Amino acid sequence: MSSIFEITHKDAAGRIGKLKTPHGVVETPTVMPVINPNLQVIKPSEMKGFGAQMLITNSYIISRKDNLREKALKDGLHSLLDYDGPIMTDSGSFQLSVYGDIDVTNEQIIEFQKTIGSDIGVPLDIPTPPDVSRNRAESELKTTLERLIEARGMVNDEMLLAGPVQGSTYPDLRQKCAEDLREHKFDVYPLGAVVPLMESYRYADLVDVIVSSKKGLDPTVPVHLFGAGHPMMFALAVALGCDLFDSAAYALYAKDRRYITSNGTYHIDNLSYLPCSCPVCISHTAEEIRKADNCSELLARHNLYVTFEEMRLVKQSIKEGNLLELVEQRCRTHPRMLEALKKMYSYSDWIEKYDPASKSTFFYCGPESSQRPEVLRFSNKLERFTIKGSAVIRPASKKDLKGYDNDLIFKAPFGAFPAELAEVYPFNAEVIRTPDVESLGKAVENTIALIELNPDTKFTFIKEEGLEHPLFEKLGQIADIKE
């Protein structure tokens, strides 16, 4: 159990938590705006006004520039950035991934981060990119683990220490790395080298990376998804258990004249209207932003407002217990995100372990909803229903039918359940009137399983007109079907 991270609310594998740092408590999930110490599009001192609780900057860049290094060593990191909240520092691993080599050792960069007063320091791990050979992934992972263990031995003071999980796109290596790091009790666990997956829209592969890493970690520790700054994918990543994100996207996209929304990205030159009510958008037209001398700054400000707006919505969804509904909505914004949603639900058995058993209302959002952990949980607990005598399985729209010992309601995607549970979560689900084939198939499958678990009971199934599925033929072999 983490001594610096307290989980206060849960939904799916996501959570709201409190992360204790030397410069204050941070509520997660949250986004850390990336601050380039050489080029500050928006001053760090302004970041709290957008909703930022914590920043991240690059200690390697600071260490390589004389004026930055001298001020940081003399006055401290927080004075250098003019920010009094928590600051995380990266080690230069990103530069290592881009340029192949950097002029600093793991020991030197850890010592530098400690000296300048970083709240969370990061060792010089090797960010192995996707799709490399297994031999390379294993070799670089071995070096990463050696460096992380070395760093753990150097940090015993106030600075928190991150233990990046590497392993390229090999799920077993990611999980093994996480398991090895778990023994050394790092404070925060970043998932590294995932930016190439996001840049190429490989969100399904990203799901594999997150879940395999999470499986190897203590479920109570904070997890940081390195380089994830687009609000479109926050809900998905949070639902899988990520707590911290860092965003350079707000500035990088703005430099490229791109306008971020929670559903995707627009180019400002193609916008006639601004679909946002942030302070920038209500005080400017699209044309005014386009022609403004400070266009990049205006877009960066808008991008930050949207980023934190989405994260607040994610947290509200956790509190209300409808995070998965938000995930399903967001994942329909792009075909590759929809692939990620399907991949996420392939791990429903893992998510179900952390998903609260009681919430408010289950909202059916589409075929993928039939694979949600609530449906899986019901499927796994069918043996708890002991039914004797005779039983009728009826649509919720029909009234209680007399002459049967048991009254069951049929509702897709769950199937048949005792009528007295109709107002209990998740059977109080809001669903479409005519089930789609995936939802109906799962419901009939569960109903068949329930009947087979009670072989001495005579079942009568009242079928609504228009419902058709191949599994009804099998159902008709073990129950009387009436329309």
PDB file of N, CA and C in Angstrom, residues 110-167:
ATOM      1  N   ILE A 110      20.097  12.163 -11.349  1.00  0.00           N
ATOM      2  CA  ILE A 110      19.353  11.983 -10.104  1.00  0.00           C
ATOM      3  C   ILE A 110      19.851  12.962  -9.057  1.00  0.00           C
ATOM      4  N   GLU A 111      21.157  13.102  -8.950  1.00  0.00           N
ATOM      5  CA  GLU A 111      21.737  14.037  -7.965  1.00  0.00           C
ATOM      6  C   GLU A 111      21.323  15.469  -8.278  1.00  0.00           C
ATOM      7  N   PHE A 112      21.265  15.814  -9.562  1.00  0.00           N
ATOM      8  CA  PHE A 112      20.876  17.160  -9.958  1.00  0.00           C
ATOM      9  C   PHE A 112      19.415  17.430  -9.597  1.00  0.00           C
ATOM     10  N   GLN A 113      18.549  16.477  -9.857  1.00  0.00           N
ATOM     11  CA  GLN A 113      17.137  16.651  -9.522  1.00  0.00           C
ATOM     12  C   GLN A 113      16.944  16.822  -8.012  1.00  0.00           C
ATOM     13  N   LYS A 114      17.694  16.068  -7.233  1.00  0.00           N
ATOM     14  CA  LYS A 114      17.613  16.208  -5.775  1.00  0.00           C
ATOM     15  C   LYS A 114      18.066  17.603  -5.346  1.00  0.00           C
ATOM     16  N   THR A 115      19.168  18.061  -5.920  1.00  0.00           N
ATOM     17  CA  THR A 115      19.772  19.331  -5.500  1.00  0.00           C
ATOM     18  C   THR A 115      18.869  20.519  -5.813  1.00  0.00           C
ATOM     19  N   ILE A 116      18.189  20.490  -6.968  1.00  0.00           N
ATOM     20  CA  ILE A 116      17.366  21.653  -7.338  1.00  0.00           C
ATOM     21  C   ILE A 116      15.975  21.605  -6.701  1.00  0.00           C
ATOM     22  N   GLY A 117      15.661  20.525  -5.993  1.00  0.00           N
ATOM     23  CA  GLY A 117      14.415  20.490  -5.238  1.00  0.00           C
ATOM     24  C   GLY A 117      13.206  19.997  -6.003  1.00  0.00           C
ATOM     25  N   SER A 118      13.410  19.048  -6.903  1.00  0.00           N
ATOM     26  CA  SER A 118      12.273  18.443  -7.617  1.00  0.00           C
ATOM     27  C   SER A 118      11.378  17.700  -6.629  1.00  0.00           C
ATOM     28  N   ASP A 119      10.071  17.748  -6.860  1.00  0.00           N
ATOM     29  CA  ASP A 119       9.141  16.996  -6.010  1.00  0.00           C
ATOM     30  C   ASP A 119       9.125  15.521  -6.377  1.00  0.00           C
ATOM     31  N   ILE A 120       9.179  15.232  -7.686  1.00  0.00           N
ATOM     32  CA  ILE A 120       9.237  13.850  -8.167  1.00  0.00           C
ATOM     33  C   ILE A 120      10.338  13.769  -9.205  1.00  0.00           C
ATOM     34  N   GLY A 121      11.337  12.968  -8.930  1.00  0.00           N
ATOM     35  CA  GLY A 121      12.442  12.795  -9.861  1.00  0.00           C
ATOM     36  C   GLY A 121      12.286  11.520 -10.664  1.00  0.00           C
ATOM     37  N   VAL A 122      12.904  11.512 -11.848  1.00  0.00           N
ATOM     38  CA  VAL A 122      12.823  10.361 -12.747  1.00  0.00           C
ATOM     39  C   VAL A 122      14.239   9.903 -13.104  1.00  0.00           C
ATOM     40  N   PRO A 123      14.558   8.634 -12.931  1.00  0.00           N
ATOM     41  CA  PRO A 123      15.870   8.124 -13.353  1.00  0.00           C
ATOM     42  C   PRO A 123      16.025   8.153 -14.870  1.00  0.00           C
ATOM     43  N   LEU A 124      17.243   7.919 -15.321  1.00  0.00           N
ATOM     44  CA  LEU A 124      17.537   7.925 -16.754  1.00  0.00           C
ATOM     45  C   LEU A 124      17.267   6.531 -17.320  1.00  0.00           C
ATOM     46  N   ASP A 125      16.006   6.231 -17.510  1.00  0.00           N
ATOM     47  CA  ASP A 125      15.624   4.939 -18.073  1.00  0.00           C
ATOM     48  C   ASP A 125      15.809   4.954 -19.586  1.00  0.00           C
ATOM     49  N   ILE A 126      15.704   3.788 -20.205  1.00  0.00           N
ATOM     50  CA  ILE A 126      15.796   3.699 -21.664  1.00  0.00           C
ATOM     51  C   ILE A 126      14.400   3.479 -22.229  1.00  0.00           C
ATOM     52  N   PRO A 127      13.867   4.461 -22.938  1.00  0.00           N
ATOM     53  CA  PRO A 127      12.507   4.333 -23.503  1.00  0.00           C
ATOM     54  C   PRO A 127      12.516   3.508 -24.785  1.00  0.00           C
ATOM     55  N   THR A 128      12.365   2.211 -24.647  1.00  0.00           N
ATOM     56  CA  THR A 128      12.407   1.320 -25.807  1.00  0.00           C
ATOM     57  C   THR A 128      11.158   1.517 -26.660  1.00  0.00           C
ATOM     58  N   PRO A 129      11.305   1.860 -27.934  1.00  0.00           N
ATOM     59  CA  PRO A 129      10.133   2.138 -28.786  1.00  0.00           C
ATOM     60  C   PRO A 129       9.349   0.878 -29.102  1.00  0.00           C
ATOM     61  N   PRO A 130       8.167   1.029 -29.681  1.00  0.00           N
ATOM     62  CA  PRO A 130       7.360  -0.134 -30.060  1.00  0.00           C
ATOM     63  C   PRO A 130       8.024  -0.967 -31.153  1.00  0.00           C
ATOM     64  N   ASP A 131       7.676  -2.252 -31.153  1.00  0.00           N
ATOM     65  CA  ASP A 131       7.953  -3.149 -32.282  1.00  0.00           C
ATOM     66  C   ASP A 131       9.430  -3.456 -32.511  1.00  0.00           C
ATOM     67  N   VAL A 132      10.275  -3.211 -31.532  1.00  0.00           N
ATOM     68  CA  VAL A 132      11.675  -3.611 -31.683  1.00  0.00           C
ATOM     69  C   VAL A 132      11.775  -5.115 -31.457  1.00  0.00           C
ATOM     70  N   SER A 133      12.941  -5.680 -31.735  1.00  0.00           N
ATOM     71  CA  SER A 133      13.132  -7.108 -31.505  1.00  0.00           C
ATOM     72  C   SER A 133      13.043  -7.408 -30.012  1.00  0.00           C
ATOM     73  N   ARG A 134      12.657  -8.617 -29.698  1.00  0.00           N
ATOM     74  CA  ARG A 134      12.548  -8.988 -28.283  1.00  0.00           C
ATOM     75  C   ARG A 134      13.910  -8.920 -27.593  1.00  0.00           C
ATOM     76  N   ASN A 135      14.975  -9.295 -28.314  1.00  0.00           N
ATOM     77  CA  ASN A 135      16.313  -9.238 -27.715  1.00  0.00           C
ATOM     78  C   ASN A 135      16.671  -7.817 -27.315  1.00  0.00           C
ATOM     79  N   ARG A 136      16.359  -6.860 -28.191  1.00  0.00           N
ATOM     80  CA  ARG A 136      16.652  -5.461 -27.849  1.00  0.00           C
ATOM     81  C   ARG A 136      15.812  -5.011 -26.666  1.00  0.00           C
ATOM     82  N   ALA A 137      14.532  -5.356 -26.680  1.00  0.00           N
ATOM     83  CA  ALA A 137      13.646  -4.950 -25.579  1.00  0.00           C
ATOM     84  C   ALA A 137      14.136  -5.514 -24.252  1.00  0.00           C
ATOM     85  N   GLU A 138      14.547  -6.760 -24.253  1.00  0.00           N
ATOM     86  CA  GLU A 138      15.025  -7.382 -23.010  1.00  0.00           C
ATOM     87  C   GLU A 138      16.331  -6.766 -22.552  1.00  0.00           C
ATOM     88  N   SER A 139      17.226  -6.493 -23.493  1.00  0.00           N
ATOM     89  CA  SER A 139      18.524  -5.908 -23.142  1.00  0.00           C
ATOM     90  C   SER A 139      18.360  -4.503 -22.561  1.00  0.00           C
ATOM     91  N   GLU A 140      17.549  -3.678 -23.218  1.00  0.00           N
ATOM     92  CA  GLU A 140      17.354  -2.312 -22.725  1.00  0.00           C
ATOM     93  C   GLU A 140      16.567  -2.300 -21.420  1.00  0.00           C
ATOM     94  N   LEU A 141      15.663  -3.242 -21.261  1.00  0.00           N
ATOM     95  CA  LEU A 141      14.921  -3.328 -20.007  1.00  0.00           C
ATOM     96  C   LEU A 141      15.856  -3.690 -18.862  1.00  0.00           C
ATOM     97  N   LYS A 142      16.810  -4.555 -19.123  1.00  0.00           N
ATOM     98  CA  LYS A 142      17.793  -4.930 -18.100  1.00  0.00           C
ATOM     99  C   LYS A 142      18.576  -3.698 -17.644  1.00  0.00           C
ATOM    100  N   THR A 143      18.998  -2.874 -18.605  1.00  0.00           N
ATOM    101  CA  THR A 143      19.725  -1.645 -18.258  1.00  0.00           C
ATOM    102  C   THR A 143      18.838  -0.683 -17.480  1.00  0.00           C
ATOM    103  N   THR A 144      17.586  -0.548 -17.924  1.00  0.00           N
ATOM    104  CA  THR A 144      16.645   0.329 -17.222  1.00  0.00           C
ATOM    105  C   THR A 144      16.471  -0.099 -15.778  1.00  0.00           C
ATOM    106  N   LEU A 145      16.263  -1.376 -15.546  1.00  0.00           N
ATOM    107  CA  LEU A 145      16.069  -1.868 -14.178  1.00  0.00           C
ATOM    108  C   LEU A 145      17.303  -1.615 -13.320  1.00  0.00           C
ATOM    109  N   GLU A 146      18.482  -1.795 -13.892  1.00  0.00           N
ATOM    110  CA  GLU A 146      19.717  -1.530 -13.144  1.00  0.00           C
ATOM    111  C   GLU A 146      19.796  -0.066 -12.729  1.00  0.00           C
ATOM    112  N   ARG A 147      19.425   0.825 -13.644  1.00  0.00           N
ATOM    113  CA  ARG A 147      19.483   2.256 -13.342  1.00  0.00           C
ATOM    114  C   ARG A 147      18.424   2.657 -12.315  1.00  0.00           C
ATOM    115  N   LEU A 148      17.242   2.071 -12.415  1.00  0.00           N
ATOM    116  CA  LEU A 148      16.192   2.417 -11.468  1.00  0.00           C
ATOM    117  C   LEU A 148      16.549   1.950 -10.056  1.00  0.00           C
ATOM    118  N   ILE A 149      17.103   0.766  -9.963  1.00  0.00           N
ATOM    119  CA  ILE A 149      17.505   0.262  -8.647  1.00  0.00           C
ATOM    120  C   ILE A 149      18.648   1.107  -8.079  1.00  0.00           C
ATOM    121  N   GLU A 150      19.569   1.536  -8.963  1.00  0.00           N
ATOM    122  CA  GLU A 150      20.639   2.436  -8.530  1.00  0.00           C
ATOM    123  C   GLU A 150      20.049   3.741  -7.989  1.00  0.00           C
ATOM    124  N   ALA A 151      19.077   4.296  -8.710  1.00  0.00           N
ATOM    125  CA  ALA A 151      18.449   5.543  -8.282  1.00  0.00           C
ATOM    126  C   ALA A 151      17.711   5.382  -6.960  1.00  0.00           C
ATOM    127  N   ARG A 152      17.045   4.244  -6.805  1.00  0.00           N
ATOM    128  CA  ARG A 152      16.312   3.998  -5.556  1.00  0.00           C
ATOM    129  C   ARG A 152      17.255   4.039  -4.362  1.00  0.00           C
ATOM    130  N   GLY A 153      18.474   3.561  -4.544  1.00  0.00           N
ATOM    131  CA  GLY A 153      19.451   3.595  -3.465  1.00  0.00           C
ATOM    132  C   GLY A 153      19.980   4.982  -3.178  1.00  0.00           C
ATOM    133  N   MET A 154      19.828   5.905  -4.129  1.00  0.00           N
ATOM    134  CA  MET A 154      20.335   7.275  -3.953  1.00  0.00           C
ATOM    135  C   MET A 154      19.309   8.209  -3.337  1.00  0.00           C
ATOM    136  N   VAL A 155      18.030   7.874  -3.433  1.00  0.00           N
ATOM    137  CA  VAL A 155      16.973   8.793  -3.020  1.00  0.00           C
ATOM    138  C   VAL A 155      16.336   8.304  -1.723  1.00  0.00           C
ATOM    139  N   ASN A 156      16.653   8.975  -0.661  1.00  0.00           N
ATOM    140  CA  ASN A 156      16.078   8.638   0.644  1.00  0.00           C
ATOM    141  C   ASN A 156      15.578   9.873   1.373  1.00  0.00           C
ATOM    142  N   ASP A 157      15.539  11.006   0.667  1.00  0.00           N
ATOM    143  CA  ASP A 157      15.126  12.249   1.309  1.00  0.00           C
ATOM    144  C   ASP A 157      13.702  12.591   0.904  1.00  0.00           C
ATOM    145  N   GLU A 158      13.388  13.876   0.859  1.00  0.00           N
ATOM    146  CA  GLU A 158      12.013  14.291   0.586  1.00  0.00           C
ATOM    147  C   GLU A 158      11.567  14.034  -0.843  1.00  0.00           C
ATOM    148  N   MET A 159      12.491  14.052  -1.798  1.00  0.00           N
ATOM    149  CA  MET A 159      12.079  13.896  -3.197  1.00  0.00           C
ATOM    150  C   MET A 159      11.458  12.523  -3.422  1.00  0.00           C
ATOM    151  N   LEU A 160      10.296  12.510  -4.085  1.00  0.00           N
ATOM    152  CA  LEU A 160       9.678  11.252  -4.479  1.00  0.00           C
ATOM    153  C   LEU A 160      10.385  10.741  -5.730  1.00  0.00           C
ATOM    154  N   LEU A 161      10.378   9.437  -5.914  1.00  0.00           N
ATOM    155  CA  LEU A 161      11.102   8.852  -7.034  1.00  0.00           C
ATOM    156  C   LEU A 161      10.164   8.033  -7.902  1.00  0.00           C
ATOM    157  N   ALA A 162      10.235   8.281  -9.214  1.00  0.00           N
ATOM    158  CA  ALA A 162       9.430   7.545 -10.177  1.00  0.00           C
ATOM    159  C   ALA A 162      10.183   6.308 -10.654  1.00  0.00           C
ATOM    160  N   GLY A 163       9.432   5.245 -10.918  1.00  0.00           N
ATOM    161  CA  GLY A 163      10.004   4.026 -11.473  1.00  0.00           C
ATOM    162  C   GLY A 163       9.335   3.707 -12.788  1.00  0.00           C
ATOM    163  N   PRO A 164       9.876   4.198 -13.911  1.00  0.00           N
ATOM    164  CA  PRO A 164       9.225   3.990 -15.216  1.00  0.00           C
ATOM    165  C   PRO A 164       9.159   2.514 -15.613  1.00  0.00           C
ATOM    166  N   VAL A 165       7.992   2.116 -16.100  1.00  0.00           N
ATOM    167  CA  VAL A 165       7.772   0.748 -16.574  1.00  0.00           C
ATOM    168  C   VAL A 165       8.032   0.718 -18.072  1.00  0.00           C
ATOM    169  N   GLN A 166       8.999  -0.088 -18.487  1.00  0.00           N
ATOM    170  CA  GLN A 166       9.337  -0.223 -19.898  1.00  0.00           C
ATOM    171  C   GLN A 166       9.079  -1.662 -20.356  1.00  0.00           C
ATOM    172  N   GLY A 167       9.439  -1.952 -21.598  1.00  0.00           N
ATOM    173  CA  GLY A 167       9.202  -3.285 -22.136  1.00  0.00           C
ATOM    174  C   GLY A 167       8.658  -3.280 -23.543  1.00  0.00           C
TER     175      GLY A 167
END
